[in-house]
Amino acid sequence: MIGEDPMKFEFLLAPTADLAGSLALYRDSLGWEEVWREGEATVVLAMPGTEVKLMLDANDPEAPPGPLFIVDSVKTFHADRPEALGVIAEPSEIPGGFVATYQDPGGSIMYVMDQSTE
C-alpha cells in the first residue's frame, strides 16, 4: 500500500461523445439508476450487483475508459506513487477535489481522484 492513503475502487469511467445516447442505453434500456450529475457533461449510474458506479463523462470523449479510485489526497498519492505507474496527467483541480491519470506497465489507464475540497 502506498503511504497511509488507501484506494477505493469507486467508479468505472466511461467517456462518451454522446451522453444522451449513453443514457438512453444504460439508464433507459438497461434500467440502471441515475445517482447524480455534475453539470451537463457527467452522469453517474448505479450498476447492478456491485457498489462500483458507472461514470459517463462527455468532458473528454477521447479519454480512455478505466477504473477510477478514490483516495484521501491525490497530491499525496502522486508523490508516493510506484515508479512503474506512468503519469499521463498530473494532479489537476476538478469540482470538489483533484484528479490525476496514470498508466500501468501493461498500458491500462487508471484514474485517481479525491474529494478534498468539498
Short mmCIF file of N, CA, C and O in Angstrom, two decimals:
data_model
loop_
_atom_site.label_atom_id
_atom_site.label_comp_id
_atom_site.label_asym_id
_atom_site.label_seq_id
_atom_site.Cartn_x
_atom_site.Cartn_y
_atom_site.Cartn_z
N MET A 1 0.84 -1.17 0.00
CA MET A 1 0.00 0.00 0.00
C MET A 1 0.89 1.24 0.00
O MET A 1 1.89 1.30 0.67
N ILE A 2 0.48 2.24 -0.72
CA ILE A 2 1.23 3.48 -0.83
C ILE A 2 0.92 4.33 0.39
O ILE A 2 -0.22 4.71 0.62
N GLY A 3 1.94 4.65 1.19
CA GLY A 3 1.75 5.51 2.34
C GLY A 3 0.59 5.05 3.20
O GLY A 3 0.37 3.88 3.41
N GLU A 4 -0.17 5.99 3.69
CA GLU A 4 -1.34 5.71 4.52
C GLU A 4 -2.61 6.08 3.78
O GLU A 4 -3.64 6.33 4.39
N ASP A 5 -2.56 6.17 2.46
CA ASP A 5 -3.69 6.64 1.67
C ASP A 5 -4.34 5.46 0.95
O ASP A 5 -3.95 5.10 -0.16
N PRO A 6 -5.34 4.80 1.57
CA PRO A 6 -5.97 3.64 0.92
C PRO A 6 -6.73 4.05 -0.34
O PRO A 6 -7.23 5.17 -0.45
N MET A 7 -6.80 3.14 -1.29
CA MET A 7 -7.52 3.37 -2.54
C MET A 7 -8.84 2.60 -2.50
O MET A 7 -8.87 1.47 -2.07
N LYS A 8 -9.90 3.25 -2.98
CA LYS A 8 -11.19 2.59 -3.08
C LYS A 8 -11.66 2.66 -4.52
O LYS A 8 -11.75 3.75 -5.09
N PHE A 9 -11.97 1.51 -5.12
CA PHE A 9 -12.50 1.47 -6.48
C PHE A 9 -13.94 1.94 -6.41
O PHE A 9 -14.81 1.25 -5.91
N GLU A 10 -14.18 3.15 -6.91
CA GLU A 10 -15.48 3.79 -6.78
C GLU A 10 -16.27 3.83 -8.08
O GLU A 10 -17.48 3.65 -8.09
N PHE A 11 -15.57 4.11 -9.20
CA PHE A 11 -16.25 4.32 -10.49
C PHE A 11 -15.53 3.59 -11.61
O PHE A 11 -14.31 3.45 -11.58
N LEU A 12 -16.28 3.21 -12.62
CA LEU A 12 -15.72 2.83 -13.91
C LEU A 12 -15.99 4.02 -14.82
O LEU A 12 -17.15 4.35 -15.09
N LEU A 13 -14.94 4.71 -15.23
CA LEU A 13 -15.08 5.90 -16.07
C LEU A 13 -15.31 5.47 -17.51
O LEU A 13 -14.51 4.71 -18.06
N ALA A 14 -16.39 5.96 -18.09
CA ALA A 14 -16.74 5.66 -19.48
C ALA A 14 -16.92 6.98 -20.23
O ALA A 14 -18.02 7.55 -20.23
N PRO A 15 -15.85 7.50 -20.83
CA PRO A 15 -16.00 8.72 -21.62
C PRO A 15 -16.97 8.47 -22.78
O PRO A 15 -17.04 7.35 -23.32
N THR A 16 -17.72 9.49 -23.14
CA THR A 16 -18.70 9.34 -24.21
C THR A 16 -18.78 10.61 -25.05
O THR A 16 -18.73 11.71 -24.51
N ALA A 17 -18.93 10.43 -26.34
CA ALA A 17 -19.16 11.56 -27.25
C ALA A 17 -20.66 11.80 -27.40
O ALA A 17 -21.07 12.79 -28.01
N ASP A 18 -21.48 10.90 -26.87
CA ASP A 18 -22.94 11.00 -27.00
C ASP A 18 -23.58 10.68 -25.65
O ASP A 18 -24.03 9.56 -25.41
N LEU A 19 -23.61 11.67 -24.76
CA LEU A 19 -24.14 11.44 -23.42
C LEU A 19 -25.61 11.03 -23.48
O LEU A 19 -26.02 10.10 -22.78
N ALA A 20 -26.40 11.66 -24.32
CA ALA A 20 -27.82 11.31 -24.43
C ALA A 20 -27.99 9.87 -24.90
O ALA A 20 -28.82 9.12 -24.37
N GLY A 21 -27.18 9.44 -25.86
CA GLY A 21 -27.25 8.07 -26.35
C GLY A 21 -26.81 7.07 -25.30
O GLY A 21 -27.40 6.00 -25.15
N SER A 22 -25.75 7.42 -24.56
CA SER A 22 -25.28 6.54 -23.49
C SER A 22 -26.32 6.41 -22.39
O SER A 22 -26.58 5.31 -21.88
N LEU A 23 -26.96 7.52 -22.03
CA LEU A 23 -28.03 7.47 -21.02
C LEU A 23 -29.23 6.66 -21.52
O LEU A 23 -29.84 5.91 -20.76
N ALA A 24 -29.53 6.80 -22.80
CA ALA A 24 -30.65 6.02 -23.37
C ALA A 24 -30.37 4.53 -23.24
O ALA A 24 -31.28 3.75 -22.95
N LEU A 25 -29.13 4.12 -23.42
CA LEU A 25 -28.78 2.71 -23.28
C LEU A 25 -28.78 2.26 -21.82
O LEU A 25 -29.54 1.39 -21.43
N TYR A 26 -27.91 2.87 -21.02
CA TYR A 26 -27.69 2.36 -19.66
C TYR A 26 -28.86 2.64 -18.71
O TYR A 26 -29.27 1.78 -17.95
N ARG A 27 -29.39 3.86 -18.76
CA ARG A 27 -30.46 4.21 -17.84
C ARG A 27 -31.82 3.75 -18.36
O ARG A 27 -32.57 3.06 -17.66
N ASP A 28 -32.13 4.11 -19.61
CA ASP A 28 -33.47 3.88 -20.14
C ASP A 28 -33.70 2.44 -20.60
O ASP A 28 -34.73 1.85 -20.31
N SER A 29 -32.73 1.86 -21.31
CA SER A 29 -32.91 0.49 -21.81
C SER A 29 -32.54 -0.58 -20.78
O SER A 29 -33.26 -1.56 -20.62
N LEU A 30 -31.40 -0.38 -20.10
CA LEU A 30 -30.95 -1.38 -19.12
C LEU A 30 -31.52 -1.16 -17.73
O LEU A 30 -31.44 -2.03 -16.88
N GLY A 31 -32.07 0.02 -17.49
CA GLY A 31 -32.72 0.31 -16.22
C GLY A 31 -31.79 0.65 -15.07
O GLY A 31 -32.19 0.59 -13.91
N TRP A 32 -30.54 1.04 -15.37
CA TRP A 32 -29.63 1.41 -14.31
C TRP A 32 -30.07 2.75 -13.72
O TRP A 32 -30.46 3.66 -14.44
N GLU A 33 -29.97 2.88 -12.41
CA GLU A 33 -30.46 4.07 -11.71
C GLU A 33 -29.45 5.21 -11.79
O GLU A 33 -28.26 5.04 -11.51
N GLU A 34 -29.95 6.40 -12.15
CA GLU A 34 -29.12 7.60 -12.14
C GLU A 34 -28.92 8.02 -10.68
O GLU A 34 -29.88 8.20 -9.94
N VAL A 35 -27.65 8.19 -10.28
CA VAL A 35 -27.32 8.50 -8.90
C VAL A 35 -27.10 10.00 -8.71
O VAL A 35 -27.61 10.60 -7.78
N TRP A 36 -26.30 10.62 -9.59
CA TRP A 36 -26.07 12.06 -9.53
C TRP A 36 -25.48 12.57 -10.84
O TRP A 36 -25.06 11.78 -11.68
N ARG A 37 -25.47 13.90 -10.97
CA ARG A 37 -24.90 14.58 -12.14
C ARG A 37 -23.97 15.68 -11.68
O ARG A 37 -24.17 16.28 -10.64
N GLU A 38 -23.00 15.98 -12.53
CA GLU A 38 -22.13 17.14 -12.34
C GLU A 38 -22.24 17.95 -13.62
O GLU A 38 -21.70 17.55 -14.66
N GLY A 39 -22.99 19.04 -13.56
CA GLY A 39 -23.19 19.86 -14.75
C GLY A 39 -23.98 19.11 -15.82
O GLY A 39 -24.80 18.25 -15.51
N GLU A 40 -23.67 19.43 -17.05
CA GLU A 40 -24.37 18.81 -18.18
C GLU A 40 -23.53 17.76 -18.89
O GLU A 40 -23.93 17.26 -19.95
N ALA A 41 -22.37 17.41 -18.31
CA ALA A 41 -21.47 16.50 -19.02
C ALA A 41 -21.13 15.22 -18.28
O ALA A 41 -20.55 14.32 -18.86
N THR A 42 -21.50 15.10 -16.99
CA THR A 42 -21.16 13.92 -16.22
C THR A 42 -22.39 13.38 -15.51
O THR A 42 -23.08 14.11 -14.82
N VAL A 43 -22.64 12.08 -15.71
CA VAL A 43 -23.76 11.41 -15.05
C VAL A 43 -23.24 10.10 -14.47
O VAL A 43 -22.52 9.36 -15.14
N VAL A 44 -23.61 9.82 -13.22
CA VAL A 44 -23.19 8.59 -12.55
C VAL A 44 -24.41 7.69 -12.38
O VAL A 44 -25.48 8.13 -11.96
N LEU A 45 -24.22 6.41 -12.74
CA LEU A 45 -25.29 5.42 -12.67
C LEU A 45 -24.88 4.26 -11.78
O LEU A 45 -23.72 3.83 -11.78
N ALA A 46 -25.83 3.75 -11.00
CA ALA A 46 -25.61 2.56 -10.19
C ALA A 46 -25.65 1.35 -11.12
O ALA A 46 -26.59 1.19 -11.90
N MET A 47 -24.64 0.49 -11.02
CA MET A 47 -24.61 -0.73 -11.82
C MET A 47 -25.14 -1.88 -10.96
O MET A 47 -24.83 -1.95 -9.76
N PRO A 48 -25.90 -2.77 -11.55
CA PRO A 48 -26.45 -3.88 -10.76
C PRO A 48 -25.37 -4.83 -10.25
O PRO A 48 -24.38 -5.07 -10.93
N GLY A 49 -25.54 -5.31 -9.02
CA GLY A 49 -24.67 -6.34 -8.48
C GLY A 49 -23.34 -5.86 -7.94
O GLY A 49 -22.50 -6.68 -7.59
N THR A 50 -23.13 -4.55 -7.86
CA THR A 50 -21.86 -4.03 -7.36
C THR A 50 -22.06 -2.64 -6.76
O THR A 50 -23.00 -1.94 -7.11
N GLU A 51 -21.15 -2.27 -5.87
CA GLU A 51 -21.17 -0.91 -5.34
C GLU A 51 -20.44 0.07 -6.25
O GLU A 51 -20.55 1.28 -6.10
N VAL A 52 -19.67 -0.44 -7.21
CA VAL A 52 -18.97 0.40 -8.18
C VAL A 52 -20.02 1.02 -9.10
O VAL A 52 -20.97 0.36 -9.52
N LYS A 53 -19.83 2.30 -9.42
CA LYS A 53 -20.78 3.02 -10.27
C LYS A 53 -20.15 3.32 -11.63
O LYS A 53 -18.94 3.42 -11.75
N LEU A 54 -21.01 3.47 -12.63
CA LEU A 54 -20.56 3.85 -13.97
C LEU A 54 -20.62 5.36 -14.07
O LEU A 54 -21.66 5.96 -13.81
N MET A 55 -19.49 5.98 -14.42
CA MET A 55 -19.44 7.43 -14.60
C MET A 55 -19.35 7.72 -16.10
O MET A 55 -18.31 7.49 -16.72
N LEU A 56 -20.44 8.20 -16.66
CA LEU A 56 -20.45 8.63 -18.06
C LEU A 56 -19.96 10.07 -18.09
O LEU A 56 -20.47 10.91 -17.35
N ASP A 57 -18.98 10.34 -18.94
CA ASP A 57 -18.40 11.68 -18.94
C ASP A 57 -18.17 12.15 -20.37
O ASP A 57 -17.48 11.49 -21.15
N ALA A 58 -18.77 13.30 -20.70
CA ALA A 58 -18.64 13.87 -22.04
C ALA A 58 -17.63 15.01 -22.09
O ALA A 58 -17.48 15.64 -23.14
N ASN A 59 -16.93 15.28 -20.99
CA ASN A 59 -15.95 16.36 -20.97
C ASN A 59 -14.78 16.09 -21.90
O ASN A 59 -14.26 17.00 -22.52
N ASP A 60 -14.33 14.85 -21.97
CA ASP A 60 -13.22 14.46 -22.85
C ASP A 60 -13.55 13.11 -23.46
O ASP A 60 -13.09 12.07 -22.98
N PRO A 61 -14.37 13.11 -24.53
CA PRO A 61 -14.82 11.84 -25.11
C PRO A 61 -13.69 10.97 -25.66
O PRO A 61 -13.88 9.77 -25.86
N GLU A 62 -12.52 11.54 -25.89
CA GLU A 62 -11.39 10.77 -26.41
C GLU A 62 -10.57 10.11 -25.31
O GLU A 62 -9.67 9.32 -25.58
N ALA A 63 -10.87 10.43 -24.05
CA ALA A 63 -10.13 9.83 -22.94
C ALA A 63 -10.37 8.33 -22.91
O ALA A 63 -11.47 7.86 -23.22
N PRO A 64 -9.38 7.55 -22.53
CA PRO A 64 -9.61 6.10 -22.44
C PRO A 64 -10.46 5.76 -21.23
O PRO A 64 -10.38 6.43 -20.20
N PRO A 65 -11.29 4.72 -21.34
CA PRO A 65 -12.05 4.28 -20.17
C PRO A 65 -11.11 3.62 -19.17
O PRO A 65 -10.01 3.19 -19.52
N GLY A 66 -11.57 3.56 -17.93
CA GLY A 66 -10.75 2.88 -16.93
C GLY A 66 -11.32 3.03 -15.54
O GLY A 66 -12.26 3.79 -15.31
N PRO A 67 -10.73 2.31 -14.59
CA PRO A 67 -11.18 2.40 -13.20
C PRO A 67 -10.79 3.75 -12.61
O PRO A 67 -9.75 4.31 -12.94
N LEU A 68 -11.65 4.25 -11.74
CA LEU A 68 -11.39 5.49 -11.03
C LEU A 68 -11.39 5.19 -9.54
O LEU A 68 -12.39 4.71 -9.01
N PHE A 69 -10.25 5.43 -8.91
CA PHE A 69 -10.07 5.14 -7.49
C PHE A 69 -10.15 6.42 -6.68
O PHE A 69 -9.63 7.45 -7.10
N ILE A 70 -10.78 6.34 -5.52
CA ILE A 70 -10.86 7.47 -4.59
C ILE A 70 -9.76 7.29 -3.55
O ILE A 70 -9.58 6.20 -3.00
N VAL A 71 -9.04 8.37 -3.28
CA VAL A 71 -8.02 8.41 -2.23
C VAL A 71 -8.27 9.65 -1.37
O VAL A 71 -9.04 10.53 -1.76
N ASP A 72 -7.63 9.72 -0.22
CA ASP A 72 -7.77 10.89 0.63
C ASP A 72 -7.13 12.12 -0.01
O ASP A 72 -7.66 13.22 0.10
N SER A 73 -5.99 11.93 -0.67
CA SER A 73 -5.26 13.05 -1.26
C SER A 73 -4.56 12.60 -2.55
O SER A 73 -3.66 11.76 -2.50
N VAL A 74 -4.97 13.17 -3.67
CA VAL A 74 -4.32 12.86 -4.94
C VAL A 74 -2.86 13.34 -4.90
O VAL A 74 -1.97 12.65 -5.40
N LYS A 75 -2.62 14.49 -4.29
CA LYS A 75 -1.25 15.01 -4.24
C LYS A 75 -0.33 14.06 -3.46
O LYS A 75 0.80 13.81 -3.88
N THR A 76 -0.82 13.50 -2.36
CA THR A 76 -0.02 12.54 -1.60
C THR A 76 0.18 11.26 -2.39
O THR A 76 1.30 10.73 -2.48
N PHE A 77 -0.90 10.74 -3.00
CA PHE A 77 -0.78 9.55 -3.83
C PHE A 77 0.25 9.78 -4.93
O PHE A 77 1.11 8.94 -5.19
N HIS A 78 0.16 10.92 -5.59
CA HIS A 78 1.05 11.24 -6.70
C HIS A 78 2.52 11.28 -6.24
O HIS A 78 3.39 10.74 -6.91
N ALA A 79 2.75 11.88 -5.08
CA ALA A 79 4.12 11.98 -4.56
C ALA A 79 4.68 10.62 -4.18
O ALA A 79 5.89 10.38 -4.29
N ASP A 80 3.81 9.70 -3.75
CA ASP A 80 4.24 8.38 -3.27
C ASP A 80 4.02 7.25 -4.28
O ASP A 80 4.27 6.10 -3.96
N ARG A 81 3.56 7.56 -5.47
CA ARG A 81 3.16 6.52 -6.43
C ARG A 81 4.32 5.60 -6.78
O ARG A 81 5.48 6.02 -6.77
N PRO A 82 4.00 4.35 -7.09
CA PRO A 82 5.05 3.43 -7.56
C PRO A 82 5.66 3.96 -8.86
O PRO A 82 4.97 4.49 -9.72
N GLU A 83 6.96 3.80 -8.99
CA GLU A 83 7.64 4.29 -10.19
C GLU A 83 7.12 3.63 -11.47
O GLU A 83 7.13 4.24 -12.53
N ALA A 84 6.63 2.40 -11.36
CA ALA A 84 6.12 1.68 -12.54
C ALA A 84 4.82 2.27 -13.05
O ALA A 84 4.39 1.96 -14.16
N LEU A 85 4.18 3.13 -12.26
CA LEU A 85 2.91 3.75 -12.65
C LEU A 85 3.23 5.05 -13.38
O LEU A 85 3.63 6.04 -12.77
N GLY A 86 3.09 5.04 -14.71
CA GLY A 86 3.43 6.21 -15.51
C GLY A 86 2.40 7.32 -15.39
O GLY A 86 1.20 7.07 -15.33
N VAL A 87 2.86 8.55 -15.38
CA VAL A 87 1.97 9.71 -15.27
C VAL A 87 1.48 10.10 -16.66
O VAL A 87 2.26 10.40 -17.55
N ILE A 88 0.17 10.09 -16.83
CA ILE A 88 -0.45 10.57 -18.07
C ILE A 88 -0.89 12.02 -17.88
O ILE A 88 -0.71 12.85 -18.76
N ALA A 89 -1.49 12.32 -16.73
CA ALA A 89 -1.91 13.70 -16.41
C ALA A 89 -1.63 13.97 -14.94
O ALA A 89 -2.07 13.22 -14.07
N GLU A 90 -0.87 15.01 -14.68
CA GLU A 90 -0.55 15.45 -13.32
C GLU A 90 -1.84 15.78 -12.57
O GLU A 90 -2.87 16.06 -13.18
N PRO A 91 -1.79 15.82 -11.24
CA PRO A 91 -2.97 16.21 -10.47
C PRO A 91 -3.49 17.58 -10.92
O PRO A 91 -2.72 18.51 -11.11
N SER A 92 -4.80 17.64 -11.12
CA SER A 92 -5.44 18.90 -11.50
C SER A 92 -6.75 19.04 -10.74
O SER A 92 -7.37 18.04 -10.36
N GLU A 93 -7.15 20.28 -10.55
CA GLU A 93 -8.35 20.54 -9.77
C GLU A 93 -9.60 20.26 -10.61
O GLU A 93 -9.66 20.56 -11.81
N ILE A 94 -10.57 19.65 -9.95
CA ILE A 94 -11.89 19.38 -10.52
C ILE A 94 -12.91 19.85 -9.47
O ILE A 94 -12.53 20.11 -8.33
N PRO A 95 -14.19 19.94 -9.82
CA PRO A 95 -15.17 20.29 -8.79
C PRO A 95 -15.10 19.32 -7.60
O PRO A 95 -15.19 18.11 -7.78
N GLY A 96 -14.82 19.83 -6.43
CA GLY A 96 -14.79 19.01 -5.22
C GLY A 96 -13.46 18.41 -4.86
O GLY A 96 -13.33 17.79 -3.81
N GLY A 97 -12.43 18.55 -5.71
CA GLY A 97 -11.16 17.93 -5.36
C GLY A 97 -10.14 17.97 -6.48
O GLY A 97 -10.03 18.94 -7.22
N PHE A 98 -9.40 16.85 -6.60
CA PHE A 98 -8.33 16.74 -7.60
C PHE A 98 -8.40 15.37 -8.27
O PHE A 98 -8.91 14.42 -7.69
N VAL A 99 -7.85 15.29 -9.48
CA VAL A 99 -7.77 14.04 -10.22
C VAL A 99 -6.42 13.96 -10.92
O VAL A 99 -5.84 14.99 -11.28
N ALA A 100 -5.92 12.75 -11.10
CA ALA A 100 -4.70 12.50 -11.88
C ALA A 100 -4.93 11.21 -12.67
O ALA A 100 -5.75 10.37 -12.29
N THR A 101 -4.20 11.08 -13.77
CA THR A 101 -4.35 9.92 -14.64
C THR A 101 -3.00 9.22 -14.79
O THR A 101 -1.97 9.89 -14.98
N TYR A 102 -3.03 7.88 -14.71
CA TYR A 102 -1.82 7.08 -14.76
C TYR A 102 -1.98 5.93 -15.75
O TYR A 102 -3.09 5.55 -16.11
N GLN A 103 -0.84 5.34 -16.13
CA GLN A 103 -0.83 4.17 -17.00
C GLN A 103 0.02 3.10 -16.33
O GLN A 103 1.14 3.37 -15.88
N ASP A 104 -0.54 1.88 -16.27
CA ASP A 104 0.23 0.79 -15.67
C ASP A 104 1.20 0.22 -16.70
O ASP A 104 1.15 0.59 -17.88
N PRO A 105 2.12 -0.66 -16.30
CA PRO A 105 3.12 -1.19 -17.23
C PRO A 105 2.51 -1.91 -18.44
O PRO A 105 3.15 -1.98 -19.49
N GLY A 106 1.29 -2.42 -18.31
CA GLY A 106 0.65 -3.10 -19.44
C GLY A 106 -0.10 -2.19 -20.38
O GLY A 106 -0.66 -2.62 -21.37
N GLY A 107 -0.15 -0.89 -20.05
CA GLY A 107 -0.81 0.08 -20.93
C GLY A 107 -2.21 0.49 -20.49
O GLY A 107 -2.81 1.35 -21.11
N SER A 108 -2.74 -0.14 -19.44
CA SER A 108 -4.08 0.21 -18.98
C SER A 108 -4.05 1.55 -18.24
O SER A 108 -3.09 1.88 -17.55
N ILE A 109 -5.14 2.29 -18.39
CA ILE A 109 -5.27 3.60 -17.75
C ILE A 109 -6.02 3.46 -16.44
O ILE A 109 -6.96 2.66 -16.33
N MET A 110 -5.62 4.24 -15.44
CA MET A 110 -6.35 4.33 -14.18
C MET A 110 -6.39 5.79 -13.75
O MET A 110 -5.47 6.56 -14.04
N TYR A 111 -7.47 6.13 -13.12
CA TYR A 111 -7.68 7.48 -12.63
C TYR A 111 -7.70 7.45 -11.11
O TYR A 111 -8.21 6.50 -10.52
N VAL A 112 -7.16 8.49 -10.48
CA VAL A 112 -7.15 8.62 -9.03
C VAL A 112 -7.74 10.00 -8.72
O VAL A 112 -7.32 11.00 -9.29
N MET A 113 -8.73 10.02 -7.83
CA MET A 113 -9.45 11.24 -7.52
C MET A 113 -9.62 11.38 -6.02
O MET A 113 -9.71 10.38 -5.30
N ASP A 114 -9.65 12.63 -5.55
CA ASP A 114 -10.04 12.88 -4.17
C ASP A 114 -11.20 13.87 -4.16
O ASP A 114 -11.54 14.46 -5.18
N GLN A 115 -11.79 14.00 -3.01
CA GLN A 115 -12.89 14.95 -2.82
C GLN A 115 -12.52 15.87 -1.67
O GLN A 115 -13.30 16.13 -0.77
N SER A 116 -11.29 16.38 -1.73
CA SER A 116 -10.68 17.11 -0.63
C SER A 116 -11.16 18.55 -0.49
O SER A 116 -10.94 19.16 0.55
N THR A 117 -11.82 19.09 -1.49
CA THR A 117 -12.25 20.49 -1.39
C THR A 117 -13.77 20.63 -1.25
O THR A 117 -14.29 21.73 -1.31
N GLU A 118 -14.46 19.50 -1.04
CA GLU A 118 -15.91 19.57 -0.89
C GLU A 118 -16.29 20.20 0.42
O GLU A 118 -15.66 20.02 1.43
#
